[in-house]
């Protein structure tokens, strides 16, 4: 069992991105593609939301070392949660 403090259990994010991720406004697929929820994309509320909306379809840059990359299974589980909340 992996502990939550292992590198493979995380993705480094700013506070804004972390809150959007926790709130299922953005999701990350197992292949590191960023998906912005329809709910967020339909909101019209200024520059911060626009900055998040522009992430849709972009890919995260993964570390070159495989042992520092996020675990694909954990991303898949979390992405399923994101998709089911939409």
XYZ file of C-alpha atoms in Angstrom:
86
model
C 0.000 0.000 0.000
C 1.247 3.475 -0.925
C 1.207 6.211 1.646
C -0.225 9.612 0.747
C 3.191 11.254 1.153
C 4.829 9.245 -1.613
C 5.838 11.193 -4.697
C 3.760 8.890 -6.901
C 0.656 9.962 -4.991
C 0.847 13.605 -5.981
C 0.914 16.241 -8.638
C 2.496 19.584 -7.747
C -0.116 22.332 -8.118
C -0.671 25.889 -7.087
C -3.331 26.548 -4.472
C -5.792 27.685 -7.162
C -5.292 24.567 -9.266
C -5.442 22.305 -6.219
C -8.780 23.779 -5.131
C -10.172 23.420 -8.659
C -8.938 19.809 -8.746
C -10.421 19.005 -5.326
C -13.685 20.654 -6.395
C -13.833 18.532 -9.568
C -13.634 21.625 -11.746
C -10.536 20.217 -13.432
C -9.444 16.620 -13.833
C -6.247 14.884 -14.906
C -6.483 11.740 -16.996
C -4.061 8.834 -16.522
C -2.170 10.021 -19.615
C -1.746 13.438 -17.914
C -4.279 15.314 -20.047
C -6.076 18.152 -18.282
C -9.860 18.233 -18.630
C -11.883 21.233 -17.526
C -15.428 20.451 -16.426
C -18.358 21.692 -18.470
C -19.537 23.431 -15.309
C -16.369 25.541 -15.110
C -16.267 26.171 -18.861
C -19.824 27.547 -18.743
C -18.964 30.043 -15.967
C -18.263 33.644 -16.908
C -16.384 35.320 -14.105
C -13.128 36.925 -15.091
C -9.481 36.233 -15.609
C -8.921 33.496 -13.027
C -11.623 31.279 -14.504
C -10.343 32.069 -17.995
C -6.871 30.923 -16.936
C -8.327 27.619 -15.716
C -10.439 27.207 -18.856
C -7.325 27.527 -21.048
C -5.911 24.398 -19.416
C -8.516 22.216 -21.134
C -6.809 19.708 -23.425
C -3.278 20.556 -22.323
C -0.934 17.898 -20.978
C 1.073 18.013 -17.793
C 4.822 17.773 -18.164
C 5.933 14.691 -16.291
C 9.362 14.397 -14.666
C 11.885 12.572 -16.820
C 12.528 10.114 -13.971
C 9.797 7.490 -13.976
C 9.952 7.058 -10.192
C 8.903 10.700 -9.768
C 5.838 10.482 -12.010
C 2.279 10.272 -10.676
C 0.850 6.768 -10.389
C -1.444 6.120 -13.380
C -3.799 3.891 -11.394
C -4.361 6.560 -8.779
C -4.886 9.163 -11.497
C -7.389 6.829 -13.183
C -9.351 6.379 -9.943
C -9.413 10.103 -9.286
C -10.297 10.869 -12.932
C -13.264 8.477 -12.685
C -14.458 10.495 -9.668
C -14.069 13.687 -11.693
C -16.037 12.261 -14.622
C -18.844 10.956 -12.416
C -19.224 14.364 -10.762
C -19.814 16.104 -14.098
